[in-house]
PDB file of C-alpha atoms in Angstrom:
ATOM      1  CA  UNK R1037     -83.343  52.259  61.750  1.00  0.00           C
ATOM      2  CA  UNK R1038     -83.281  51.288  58.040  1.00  0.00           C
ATOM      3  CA  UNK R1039     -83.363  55.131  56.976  1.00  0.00           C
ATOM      4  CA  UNK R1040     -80.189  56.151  59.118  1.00  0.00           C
ATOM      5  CA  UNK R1041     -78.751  53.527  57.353  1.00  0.00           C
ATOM      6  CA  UNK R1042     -79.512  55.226  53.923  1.00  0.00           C
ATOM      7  CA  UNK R1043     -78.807  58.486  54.798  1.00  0.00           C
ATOM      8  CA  UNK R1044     -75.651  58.107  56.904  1.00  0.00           C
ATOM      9  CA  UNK R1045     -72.336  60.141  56.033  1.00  0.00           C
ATOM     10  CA  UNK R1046     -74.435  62.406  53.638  1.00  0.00           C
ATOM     11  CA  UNK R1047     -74.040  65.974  54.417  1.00  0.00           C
ATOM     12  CA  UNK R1048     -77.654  68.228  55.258  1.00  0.00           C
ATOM     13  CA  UNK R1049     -77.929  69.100  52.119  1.00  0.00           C
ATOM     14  CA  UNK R1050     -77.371  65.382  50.466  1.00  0.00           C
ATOM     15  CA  UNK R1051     -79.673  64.266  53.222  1.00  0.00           C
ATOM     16  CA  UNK R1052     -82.384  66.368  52.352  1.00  0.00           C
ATOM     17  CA  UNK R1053     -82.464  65.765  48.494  1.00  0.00           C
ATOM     18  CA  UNK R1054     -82.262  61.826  49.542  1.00  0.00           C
ATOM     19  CA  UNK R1055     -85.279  62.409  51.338  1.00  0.00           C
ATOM     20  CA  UNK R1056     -87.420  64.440  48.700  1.00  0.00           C
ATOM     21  CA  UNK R1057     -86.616  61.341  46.087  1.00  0.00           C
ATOM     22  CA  UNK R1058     -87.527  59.184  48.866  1.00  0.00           C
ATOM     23  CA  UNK R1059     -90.648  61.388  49.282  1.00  0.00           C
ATOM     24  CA  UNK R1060     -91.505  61.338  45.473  1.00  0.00           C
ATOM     25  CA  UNK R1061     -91.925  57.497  45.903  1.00  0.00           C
ATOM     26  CA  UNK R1062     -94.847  54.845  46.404  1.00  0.00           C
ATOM     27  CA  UNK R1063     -93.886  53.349  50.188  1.00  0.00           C
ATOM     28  CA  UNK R1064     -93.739  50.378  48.904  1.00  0.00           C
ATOM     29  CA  UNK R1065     -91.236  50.918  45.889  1.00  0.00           C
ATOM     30  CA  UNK R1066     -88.625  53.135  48.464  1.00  0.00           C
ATOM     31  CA  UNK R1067     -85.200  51.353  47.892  1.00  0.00           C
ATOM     32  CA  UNK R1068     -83.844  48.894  50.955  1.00  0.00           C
ATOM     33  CA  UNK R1069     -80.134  49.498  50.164  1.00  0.00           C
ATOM     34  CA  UNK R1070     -77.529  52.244  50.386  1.00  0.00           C
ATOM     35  CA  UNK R1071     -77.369  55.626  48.785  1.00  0.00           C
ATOM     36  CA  UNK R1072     -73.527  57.357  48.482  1.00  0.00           C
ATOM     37  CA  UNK R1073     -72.868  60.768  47.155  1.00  0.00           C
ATOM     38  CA  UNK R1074     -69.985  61.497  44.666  1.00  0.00           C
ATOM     39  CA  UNK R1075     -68.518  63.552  42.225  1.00  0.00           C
ATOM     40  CA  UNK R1076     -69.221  61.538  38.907  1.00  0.00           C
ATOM     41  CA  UNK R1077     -65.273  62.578  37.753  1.00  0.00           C
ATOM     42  CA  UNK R1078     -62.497  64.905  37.692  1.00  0.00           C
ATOM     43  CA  UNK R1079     -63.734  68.323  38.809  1.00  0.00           C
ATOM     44  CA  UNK R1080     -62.946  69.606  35.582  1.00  0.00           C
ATOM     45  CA  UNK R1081     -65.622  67.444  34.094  1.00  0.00           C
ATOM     46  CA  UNK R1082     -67.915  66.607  36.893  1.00  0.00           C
ATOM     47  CA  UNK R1083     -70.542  69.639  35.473  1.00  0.00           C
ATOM     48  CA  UNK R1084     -70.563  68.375  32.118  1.00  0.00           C
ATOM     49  CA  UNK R1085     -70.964  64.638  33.376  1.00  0.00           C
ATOM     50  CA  UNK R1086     -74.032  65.840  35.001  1.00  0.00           C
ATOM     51  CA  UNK R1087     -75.527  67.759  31.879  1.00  0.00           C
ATOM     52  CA  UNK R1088     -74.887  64.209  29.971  1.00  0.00           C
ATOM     53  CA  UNK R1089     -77.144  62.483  32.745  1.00  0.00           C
ATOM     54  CA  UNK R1090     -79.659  65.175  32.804  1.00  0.00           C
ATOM     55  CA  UNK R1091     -80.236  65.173  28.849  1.00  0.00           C
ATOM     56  CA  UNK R1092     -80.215  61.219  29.387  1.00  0.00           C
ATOM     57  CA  UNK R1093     -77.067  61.160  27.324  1.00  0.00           C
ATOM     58  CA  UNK R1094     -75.415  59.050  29.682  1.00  0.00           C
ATOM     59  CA  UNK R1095     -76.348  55.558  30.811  1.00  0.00           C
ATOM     60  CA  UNK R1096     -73.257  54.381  32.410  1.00  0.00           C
ATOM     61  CA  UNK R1097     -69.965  54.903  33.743  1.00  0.00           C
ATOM     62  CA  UNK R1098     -67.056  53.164  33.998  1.00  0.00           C
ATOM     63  CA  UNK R1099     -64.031  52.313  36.670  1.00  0.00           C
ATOM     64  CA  UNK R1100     -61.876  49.373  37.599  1.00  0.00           C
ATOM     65  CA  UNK R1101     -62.130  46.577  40.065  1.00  0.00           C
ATOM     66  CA  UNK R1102     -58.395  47.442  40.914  1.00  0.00           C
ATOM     67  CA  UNK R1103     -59.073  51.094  42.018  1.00  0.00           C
ATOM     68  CA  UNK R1104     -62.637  49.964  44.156  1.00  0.00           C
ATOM     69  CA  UNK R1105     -59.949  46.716  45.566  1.00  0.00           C
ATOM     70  CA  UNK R1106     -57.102  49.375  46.609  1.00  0.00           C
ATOM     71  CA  UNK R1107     -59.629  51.829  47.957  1.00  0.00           C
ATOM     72  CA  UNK R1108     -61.730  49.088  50.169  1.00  0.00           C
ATOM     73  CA  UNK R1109     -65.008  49.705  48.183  1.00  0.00           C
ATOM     74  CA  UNK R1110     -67.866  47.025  47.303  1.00  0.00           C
ATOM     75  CA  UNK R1111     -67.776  46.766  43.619  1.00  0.00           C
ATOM     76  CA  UNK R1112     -71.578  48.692  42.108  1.00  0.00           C
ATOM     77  CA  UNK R1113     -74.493  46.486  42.146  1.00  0.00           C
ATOM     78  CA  UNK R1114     -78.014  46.444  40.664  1.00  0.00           C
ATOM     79  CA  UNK R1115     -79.934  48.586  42.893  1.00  0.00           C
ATOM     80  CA  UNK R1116     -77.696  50.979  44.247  1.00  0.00           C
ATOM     81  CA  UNK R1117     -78.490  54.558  44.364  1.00  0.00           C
ATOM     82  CA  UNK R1118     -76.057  57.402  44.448  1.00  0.00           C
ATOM     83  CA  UNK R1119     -76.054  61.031  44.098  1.00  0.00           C
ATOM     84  CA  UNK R1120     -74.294  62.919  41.872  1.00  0.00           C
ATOM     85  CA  UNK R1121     -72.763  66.035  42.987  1.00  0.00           C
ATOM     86  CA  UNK R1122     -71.415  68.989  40.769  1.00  0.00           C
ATOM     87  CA  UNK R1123     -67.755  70.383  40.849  1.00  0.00           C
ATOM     88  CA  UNK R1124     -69.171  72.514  43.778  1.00  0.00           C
ATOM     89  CA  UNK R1125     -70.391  69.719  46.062  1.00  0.00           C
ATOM     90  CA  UNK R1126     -74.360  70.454  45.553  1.00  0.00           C
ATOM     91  CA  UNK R1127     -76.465  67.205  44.644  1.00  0.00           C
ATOM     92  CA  UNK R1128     -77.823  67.529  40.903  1.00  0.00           C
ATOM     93  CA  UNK R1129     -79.260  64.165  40.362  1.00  0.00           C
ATOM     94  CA  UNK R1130     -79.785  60.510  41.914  1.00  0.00           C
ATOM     95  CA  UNK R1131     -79.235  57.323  39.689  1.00  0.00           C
ATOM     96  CA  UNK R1132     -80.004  53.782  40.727  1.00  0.00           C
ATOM     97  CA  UNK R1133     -78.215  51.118  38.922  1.00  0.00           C
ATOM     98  CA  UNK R1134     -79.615  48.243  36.851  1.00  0.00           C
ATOM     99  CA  UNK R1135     -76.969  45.997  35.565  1.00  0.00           C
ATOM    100  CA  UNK R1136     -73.448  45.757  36.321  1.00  0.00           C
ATOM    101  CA  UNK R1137     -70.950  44.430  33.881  1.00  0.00           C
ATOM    102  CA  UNK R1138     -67.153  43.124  33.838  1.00  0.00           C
ATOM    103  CA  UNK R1139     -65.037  43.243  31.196  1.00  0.00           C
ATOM    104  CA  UNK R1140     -60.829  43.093  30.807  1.00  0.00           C
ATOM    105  CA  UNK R1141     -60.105  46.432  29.205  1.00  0.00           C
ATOM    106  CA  UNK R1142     -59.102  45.269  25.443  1.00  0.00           C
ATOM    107  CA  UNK R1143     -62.522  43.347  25.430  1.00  0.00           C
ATOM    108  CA  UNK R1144     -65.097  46.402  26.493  1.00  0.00           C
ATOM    109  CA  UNK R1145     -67.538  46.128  24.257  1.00  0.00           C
ATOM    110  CA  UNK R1146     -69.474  49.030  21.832  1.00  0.00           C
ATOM    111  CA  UNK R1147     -72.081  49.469  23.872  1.00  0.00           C
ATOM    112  CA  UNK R1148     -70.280  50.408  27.037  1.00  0.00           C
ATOM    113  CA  UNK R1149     -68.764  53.360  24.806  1.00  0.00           C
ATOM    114  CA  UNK R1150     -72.176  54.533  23.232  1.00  0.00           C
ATOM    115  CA  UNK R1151     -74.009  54.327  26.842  1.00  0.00           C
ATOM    116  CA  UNK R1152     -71.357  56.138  28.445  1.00  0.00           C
ATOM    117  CA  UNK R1153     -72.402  59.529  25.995  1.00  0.00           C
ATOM    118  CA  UNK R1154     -68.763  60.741  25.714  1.00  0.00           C
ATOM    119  CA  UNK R1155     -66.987  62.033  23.002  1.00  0.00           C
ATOM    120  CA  UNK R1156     -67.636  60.457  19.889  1.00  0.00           C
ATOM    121  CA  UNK R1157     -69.345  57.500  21.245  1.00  0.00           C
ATOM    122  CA  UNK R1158     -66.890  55.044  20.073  1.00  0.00           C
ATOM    123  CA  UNK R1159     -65.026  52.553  21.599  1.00  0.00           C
ATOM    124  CA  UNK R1160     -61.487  53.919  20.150  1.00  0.00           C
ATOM    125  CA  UNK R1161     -62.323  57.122  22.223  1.00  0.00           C
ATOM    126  CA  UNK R1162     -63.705  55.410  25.309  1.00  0.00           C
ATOM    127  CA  UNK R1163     -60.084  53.648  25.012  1.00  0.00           C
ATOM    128  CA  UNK R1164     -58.301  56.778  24.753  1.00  0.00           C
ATOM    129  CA  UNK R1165     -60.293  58.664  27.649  1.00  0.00           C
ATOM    130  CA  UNK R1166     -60.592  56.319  30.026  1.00  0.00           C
ATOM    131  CA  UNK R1167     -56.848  54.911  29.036  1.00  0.00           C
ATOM    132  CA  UNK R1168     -55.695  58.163  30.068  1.00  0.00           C
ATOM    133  CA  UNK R1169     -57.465  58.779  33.159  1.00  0.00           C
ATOM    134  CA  UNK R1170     -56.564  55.061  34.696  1.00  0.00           C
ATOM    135  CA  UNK R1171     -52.568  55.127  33.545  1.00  0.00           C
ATOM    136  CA  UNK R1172     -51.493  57.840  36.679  1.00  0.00           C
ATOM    137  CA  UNK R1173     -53.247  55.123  38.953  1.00  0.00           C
ATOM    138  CA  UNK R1174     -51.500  51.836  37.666  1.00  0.00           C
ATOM    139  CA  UNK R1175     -48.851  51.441  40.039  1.00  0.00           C
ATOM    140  CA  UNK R1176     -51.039  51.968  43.160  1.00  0.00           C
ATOM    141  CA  UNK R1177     -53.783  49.486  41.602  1.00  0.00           C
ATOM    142  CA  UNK R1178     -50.737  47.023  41.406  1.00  0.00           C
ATOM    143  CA  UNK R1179     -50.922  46.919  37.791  1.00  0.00           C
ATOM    144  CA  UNK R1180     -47.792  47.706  35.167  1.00  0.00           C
ATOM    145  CA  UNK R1181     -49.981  47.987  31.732  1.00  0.00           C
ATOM    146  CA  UNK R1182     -53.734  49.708  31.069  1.00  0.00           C
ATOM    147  CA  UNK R1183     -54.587  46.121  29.308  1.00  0.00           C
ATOM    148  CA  UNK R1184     -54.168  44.156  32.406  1.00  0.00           C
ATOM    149  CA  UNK R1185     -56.600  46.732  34.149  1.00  0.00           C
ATOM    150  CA  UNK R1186     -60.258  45.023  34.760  1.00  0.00           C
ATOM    151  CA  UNK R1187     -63.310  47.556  34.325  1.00  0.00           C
ATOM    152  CA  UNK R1188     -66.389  47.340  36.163  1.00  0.00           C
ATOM    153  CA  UNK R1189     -69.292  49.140  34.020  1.00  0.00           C
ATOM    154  CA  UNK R1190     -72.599  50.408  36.328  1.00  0.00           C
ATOM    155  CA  UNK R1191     -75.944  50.583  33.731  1.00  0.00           C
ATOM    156  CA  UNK R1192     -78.105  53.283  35.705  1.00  0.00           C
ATOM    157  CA  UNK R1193     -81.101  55.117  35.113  1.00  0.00           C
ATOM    158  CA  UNK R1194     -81.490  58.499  36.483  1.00  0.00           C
ATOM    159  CA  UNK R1195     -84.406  58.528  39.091  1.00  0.00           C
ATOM    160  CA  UNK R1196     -84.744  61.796  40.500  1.00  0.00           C
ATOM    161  CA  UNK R1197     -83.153  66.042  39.391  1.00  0.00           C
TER     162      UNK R1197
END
């Protein structure tokens, strides 16, 4: 029973790649929780997303507590897998996270912005970025300014290609 609980609402194909990480592992170190599949962004920059966890570029990724609140989702927490699937739907990689962290969005620290492998790595860019990709979504998170938005930063490690 535990497995059709970690493979349910995959497609075949998600199923099966679930299964060969699960395959790759020790019995006794197989995860207990959930696995989802997504699209790590935008389709216009889900492939190089998944080039930036592949070269191990990218440690972490970013949202808001508002958008998981509006769309009914459990906030990330350590030990959650998920796959991530290119701008064509096909899994490329699974990532498990480690540490979870909260932050308003003026107080995001350096280190979000450097493990997140974008751009220049700095925090004025992770501003920018992400400050553009959260401001179409304000009004339906309930908020009026990007400063009152709350971000909710998953620390993976990518497990299995």
């Amino acid at each position: 029973m535990a497995s059709t609980l970690l493979i349910m609402g995959l497609t075949p194909a998600q199923e099966q790649f679930w299964q060969e990480y699960l395959a790759s592992l020790d019995p006794e170190d197989r995860p207990k929780g959930g696995v989802m599949a997504a699209s790590p962004g935008s389709p216009d920059i889900t492939d190089e997303l998944i080039d930036l966890y592949l070269q191990g570029k990218k440690t972490a990724g970013s949202g808001t507590v508002e958008n998981y609140t509006t769309a009914g989702d459990p906030l990330p927490q350590p030990g959650d897998h998920w796959i991530a699937l290119d701008a064509t739907g096909r899994p490329r990689c699974i990532l498990r996270t480690e540490r979870v962290e909260i932050h308003s969005f003026l107080d995001v620290p350096d280190d979000v912005a450097r493990a997140e492998g974008e751009g220049d790595l700095s925090l004025a860019y992770w501003r920018q970025a992400h400050g553009s990709h959260y401001l179409p979504c304000l009004a339906d998170w309930g908020l009026r300014r990007i400063e009152d938005a709350t971000v909710v930063t998953e620390f993976f490690t990518l497990v299995h290609r």
